[in-house]
Short mmCIF file of C-alpha atoms in Angstrom, two decimals:
data_model
loop_
_atom_site.label_atom_id
_atom_site.label_comp_id
_atom_site.label_asym_id
_atom_site.label_seq_id
_atom_site.Cartn_x
_atom_site.Cartn_y
_atom_site.Cartn_z
CA MET A 823 123.50 148.22 153.95
CA ALA A 824 126.71 150.00 154.99
CA VAL A 825 130.34 149.70 154.82
CA THR A 826 132.15 148.05 158.05
CA ILE A 827 135.44 149.68 159.01
CA ILE A 828 137.50 147.31 161.18
CA PHE A 829 140.12 148.54 163.56
CA LEU A 830 142.99 146.17 164.00
CA GLY A 831 145.79 146.00 166.66
CA PRO A 832 146.75 149.36 168.27
CA LEU A 833 144.23 151.19 165.94
CA ARG A 834 141.34 149.31 167.91
CA ASP A 835 142.60 151.34 171.04
CA LEU A 836 142.83 154.56 169.20
CA ALA A 837 139.39 154.08 167.72
CA GLY A 838 137.91 152.94 171.18
CA THR A 839 135.95 150.36 169.03
CA GLU A 840 136.74 147.22 167.09
CA SER A 841 134.50 148.24 164.30
CA ARG A 842 132.15 150.82 162.89
CA GLU A 843 129.30 150.89 160.20
CA VAL A 844 129.29 153.86 157.98
CA PRO A 845 127.11 154.53 154.96
CA GLY A 846 128.57 153.30 151.39
CA PRO A 847 130.13 153.79 149.32
CA LEU A 848 133.31 154.66 150.78
CA ASP A 849 136.47 156.45 149.44
CA TRP A 850 139.61 157.51 150.94
CA ALA A 851 138.46 161.05 151.81
CA GLY A 852 135.23 159.57 153.29
CA LEU A 853 137.24 157.09 155.34
CA LEU A 854 139.43 159.81 156.90
CA ASP A 855 136.34 161.63 157.80
CA HIS A 856 134.73 158.69 159.49
CA VAL A 857 137.59 157.22 161.63
CA GLY A 858 138.21 160.12 163.86
CA GLU A 859 141.29 162.49 163.92
CA ALA A 860 143.68 160.23 165.86
CA VAL A 861 143.21 157.17 163.61
CA ALA A 862 142.97 159.47 160.38
CA GLU A 863 146.52 160.87 161.36
CA GLN A 864 147.92 157.36 161.49
CA LEU A 865 146.28 156.15 158.38
CA THR A 866 148.20 158.89 156.33
CA GLU A 867 151.28 157.07 157.20
CA ALA A 868 152.78 154.61 154.84
CA ARG A 869 153.14 151.87 157.62
CA ILE A 870 149.37 151.59 157.85
CA ASN A 871 147.79 149.35 155.16
CA VAL A 872 144.16 149.24 154.23
CA ALA A 873 142.37 146.23 152.96
CA CYS A 874 138.83 146.34 151.26
CA GLY A 875 136.87 142.98 150.61
CA GLY A 876 139.56 140.88 151.93
CA LYS A 877 142.29 142.18 149.64
CA VAL A 878 145.24 144.67 150.89
CA LEU A 879 145.06 147.71 148.53
CA SER A 880 148.31 148.60 146.77
CA ASP A 881 147.21 152.13 146.85
CA LYS A 882 144.94 152.86 149.70
CA THR A 883 144.00 156.33 148.44
CA GLN A 884 141.96 154.65 145.77
CA LEU A 885 139.69 152.99 148.11
CA SER A 886 136.37 152.38 146.66
CA ALA A 887 134.13 150.36 149.06
CA GLN A 888 130.83 149.36 148.16
CA ASP A 889 127.71 148.69 150.52
CA GLY A 890 128.21 145.43 152.36
CA GLU A 891 131.98 145.50 152.11
CA GLU A 892 134.47 145.37 154.67
CA VAL A 893 137.38 147.77 155.09
CA ALA A 894 140.06 146.75 157.61
CA LEU A 895 142.70 149.13 158.75
CA LEU A 896 146.09 147.19 159.29
CA PRO A 897 148.86 148.65 161.44
CA PRO A 898 152.44 147.06 161.29
CA VAL A 899 152.26 143.49 162.21
CA SER A 900 154.07 141.41 165.03
CA GLY A 901 153.59 137.82 165.09
CA GLY A 902 155.52 134.79 166.22
CA MET B 1038 151.32 117.16 153.43
CA ASP B 1039 150.99 120.50 155.13
CA ASP B 1040 149.52 121.52 158.23
CA ILE B 1041 148.75 125.26 158.49
CA ARG B 1042 146.36 126.61 161.00
CA LEU B 1043 145.42 129.18 163.53
CA VAL B 1044 144.95 127.72 166.90
CA MET B 1045 142.38 129.02 169.51
CA GLY B 1046 143.04 126.64 172.37
CA SER B 1047 146.21 125.20 173.57
CA LEU B 1048 149.02 124.04 171.21
CA ASN B 1049 150.27 120.48 171.70
CA THR B 1050 153.54 120.68 170.02
CA ASN B 1051 154.71 117.14 170.74
CA GLN B 1052 151.43 115.70 168.93
CA VAL B 1053 152.24 118.04 165.94
CA MET B 1054 155.88 116.71 165.61
CA ASP B 1055 154.78 113.03 165.78
CA GLN B 1056 152.16 113.62 163.00
CA LEU B 1057 154.79 115.31 160.92
CA ALA B 1058 157.06 112.37 161.24
CA MET B 1059 154.38 110.01 160.42
CA VAL B 1060 153.11 111.82 157.15
CA ALA B 1061 156.68 112.19 155.90
CA PRO B 1062 158.29 108.71 156.77
CA ASP B 1063 161.03 109.24 153.92
CA ALA B 1064 162.13 112.52 155.29
CA GLY B 1065 165.92 112.39 156.31
CA GLY B 1066 165.36 115.07 158.89
CA ILE B 1067 162.66 117.22 160.55
CA ALA B 1068 163.55 120.90 161.80
CA SER B 1069 161.31 122.70 164.06
CA PHE B 1070 161.00 125.99 165.92
CA ILE B 1071 158.59 126.54 168.96
CA GLY B 1072 158.14 130.33 169.93
CA LYS B 1073 156.81 130.83 173.52
CA VAL B 1074 155.59 133.43 176.00
CA ARG B 1075 158.49 134.08 178.34
CA ALA B 1076 157.83 132.62 181.73
CA SER B 1077 158.75 135.86 183.75
CA GLY B 1078 158.06 139.68 183.25
CA VAL B 1079 154.91 139.22 181.22
CA ASP B 1080 151.46 138.42 182.81
CA ALA B 1081 149.87 137.62 179.44
CA LEU B 1082 150.08 137.87 175.85
CA GLU B 1083 147.44 138.37 173.26
CA LEU B 1084 147.59 137.71 169.53
CA SER B 1085 144.83 139.22 167.40
CA TYR B 1086 144.31 138.52 163.81
CA TYR B 1087 142.18 139.38 160.74
CA GLU B 1088 140.15 136.33 159.49
CA PRO B 1089 139.99 137.28 155.70
CA LEU B 1090 143.73 137.69 155.68
CA THR B 1091 145.69 136.03 158.37
CA LEU B 1092 145.28 132.22 157.35
CA PRO B 1093 145.45 132.91 153.48
CA SER B 1094 148.72 134.85 154.14
CA MET B 1095 149.99 131.77 155.92
CA GLN B 1096 148.92 129.38 153.19
CA ALA B 1097 150.77 131.61 150.80
CA LEU B 1098 153.88 131.77 152.90
CA ALA B 1099 153.84 127.77 152.81
CA SER B 1100 153.45 127.77 149.01
CA ASP B 1101 156.35 130.06 148.81
CA ALA B 1102 158.49 127.83 151.20
CA HIS B 1103 157.69 124.67 149.08
CA VAL B 1104 158.90 126.57 146.06
CA ARG B 1105 162.17 127.79 147.63
CA PHE B 1106 163.13 124.45 149.36
CA ASP B 1107 162.61 120.73 148.72
CA LEU B 1108 160.15 119.75 151.46
CA MET B 1109 158.15 116.58 152.34
CA GLY B 1110 155.74 118.25 154.71
CA LEU B 1111 155.31 121.55 156.38
CA VAL B 1112 153.57 122.66 159.72
CA MET B 1113 152.70 126.18 160.48
CA LEU B 1114 150.56 126.49 163.79
CA HIS B 1115 149.98 129.90 165.22
CA ARG B 1116 148.01 130.55 168.47
CA VAL B 1117 145.59 133.42 168.75
CA GLY B 1118 143.73 134.75 171.66
CA GLU B 1119 145.20 135.18 175.14
CA LEU B 1120 148.20 133.16 176.07
CA ALA B 1121 149.79 132.64 179.54
CA PRO B 1122 153.36 132.70 180.37
CA GLY B 1123 155.36 129.65 179.18
CA GLU B 1124 152.81 128.73 176.67
CA PRO B 1125 153.72 128.11 173.02
CA ILE B 1126 152.84 130.67 170.52
CA VAL B 1127 153.94 129.31 167.25
CA CYS B 1128 155.19 125.93 166.16
CA VAL B 1129 156.79 125.68 162.65
CA ALA B 1130 158.30 122.36 161.45
CA ALA B 1131 159.51 120.98 158.14
CA ALA B 1132 160.38 117.55 157.05
CA ALA B 1133 162.78 117.11 154.07
CA ARG B 1134 165.03 114.76 152.56
CA HIS B 1135 168.10 116.73 153.50
CA ARG B 1136 168.61 118.77 156.61
CA ARG B 1137 169.51 122.06 155.03
CA ASP B 1138 166.01 122.33 153.20
CA ALA B 1139 164.35 121.56 156.53
CA ILE B 1140 166.26 124.16 158.80
CA GLU B 1141 166.22 126.90 156.07
CA ALA B 1142 162.42 126.60 155.53
CA VAL B 1143 161.68 126.85 159.21
CA ASP B 1144 163.84 129.88 159.50
CA PHE B 1145 162.32 131.38 156.29
CA CYS B 1146 158.89 130.83 157.62
CA MET B 1147 159.59 132.11 161.13
CA ASP B 1148 161.16 135.46 159.73
CA HIS B 1149 157.97 135.90 157.59
CA LEU B 1150 155.51 135.07 160.42
CA LYS B 1151 157.30 137.70 162.72
CA SER B 1152 157.12 140.64 160.38
CA ALA B 1153 155.13 139.87 157.21
CA ALA B 1154 151.95 137.90 158.41
CA TRP B 1155 148.77 139.58 159.70
CA PHE B 1156 149.00 139.14 163.32
CA TRP B 1157 149.22 141.89 166.18
CA LYS B 1158 150.61 141.26 169.51
CA ARG B 1159 150.12 142.78 172.81
CA GLU B 1160 151.77 141.99 176.37
CA LYS B 1161 150.34 142.62 179.76
CA ARG B 1162 152.85 143.82 182.15
CA ALA B 1163 152.01 144.98 185.76
CA GLY B 1164 148.29 144.94 184.82
CA GLN B 1165 148.67 147.21 181.52
CA TRP B 1166 148.54 146.09 178.07
CA HIS B 1167 151.31 147.24 175.72
CA TRP B 1168 151.16 146.65 171.91
CA ILE B 1169 154.22 145.08 170.52
CA GLU B 1170 155.85 147.09 167.51
CA PRO B 1171 158.02 145.17 165.29
CA ARG B 1172 161.63 145.33 165.80
CA ALA B 1173 164.25 146.66 163.21
CA ALA B 1174 165.86 143.38 163.56
CA ASP B 1175 162.65 141.55 162.59
CA HIS B 1176 162.88 143.50 159.46
CA ALA B 1177 166.41 142.84 158.86
CA ASP B 1178 165.83 139.19 159.21
CA LEU B 1179 163.15 139.37 156.54
CA ALA B 1180 165.30 141.25 154.19
CA ARG B 1181 167.76 138.48 154.16
CA TRP B 1182 165.52 136.37 152.21
CA ALA B 1183 165.11 138.76 149.29
CA GLY B 1184 166.48 137.32 146.22
CA LYS B 1185 167.80 134.11 148.23
CA ASN B 1186 166.39 130.87 146.84
CA ALA B 1187 163.96 132.99 145.10
CA PRO B 1188 161.31 131.48 142.97
CA VAL B 1189 162.38 131.84 139.30
#
């Protein structure tokens, strides 16, 4: 089992992949370590949200993902 | 009676409008908005989404619209995947006893779909993909609803 990191929108291009599996559990420091420098730099900006297990975190630095969970990195949206 | 969906294939907006008229026969009016890919200047448009969040966020938006406006039916269909120039991207329609509720509900839903629902959009121009960043105007449009007709 592992934690799956999902890169959405422009972060997908920056990461060069749609998803990546990393060993769990995963906290904020671990996430920054696993996503590469370019994505990590973006992640520290307030405009990037993080969801864990299908819920958007109100404080992404409190991330605590367990084995089998999905962590999604959510850049600013543009629909419609 | 609501119809809130992500649409993978083509979007038949006429059929959607006919169905809404049918399920809300006592509506005094139906308002609608169809967003489409501009016919020129863009080779293609791609909408991506995140399954665990995108549809639930649209359903929550629909519930919010029902609290704010007196509606008899609401349709919110959003394309995902790659779209060709001229194709519809989004169709929002609201049926209500009175026109103001229908018109404002559509406006409200569109403002939220633009800048508060989980979609990411990129355009292909001259063979190159470009991600579309939300515009300041989109956020200003969204801010108009803060406190207005807010649920008590």
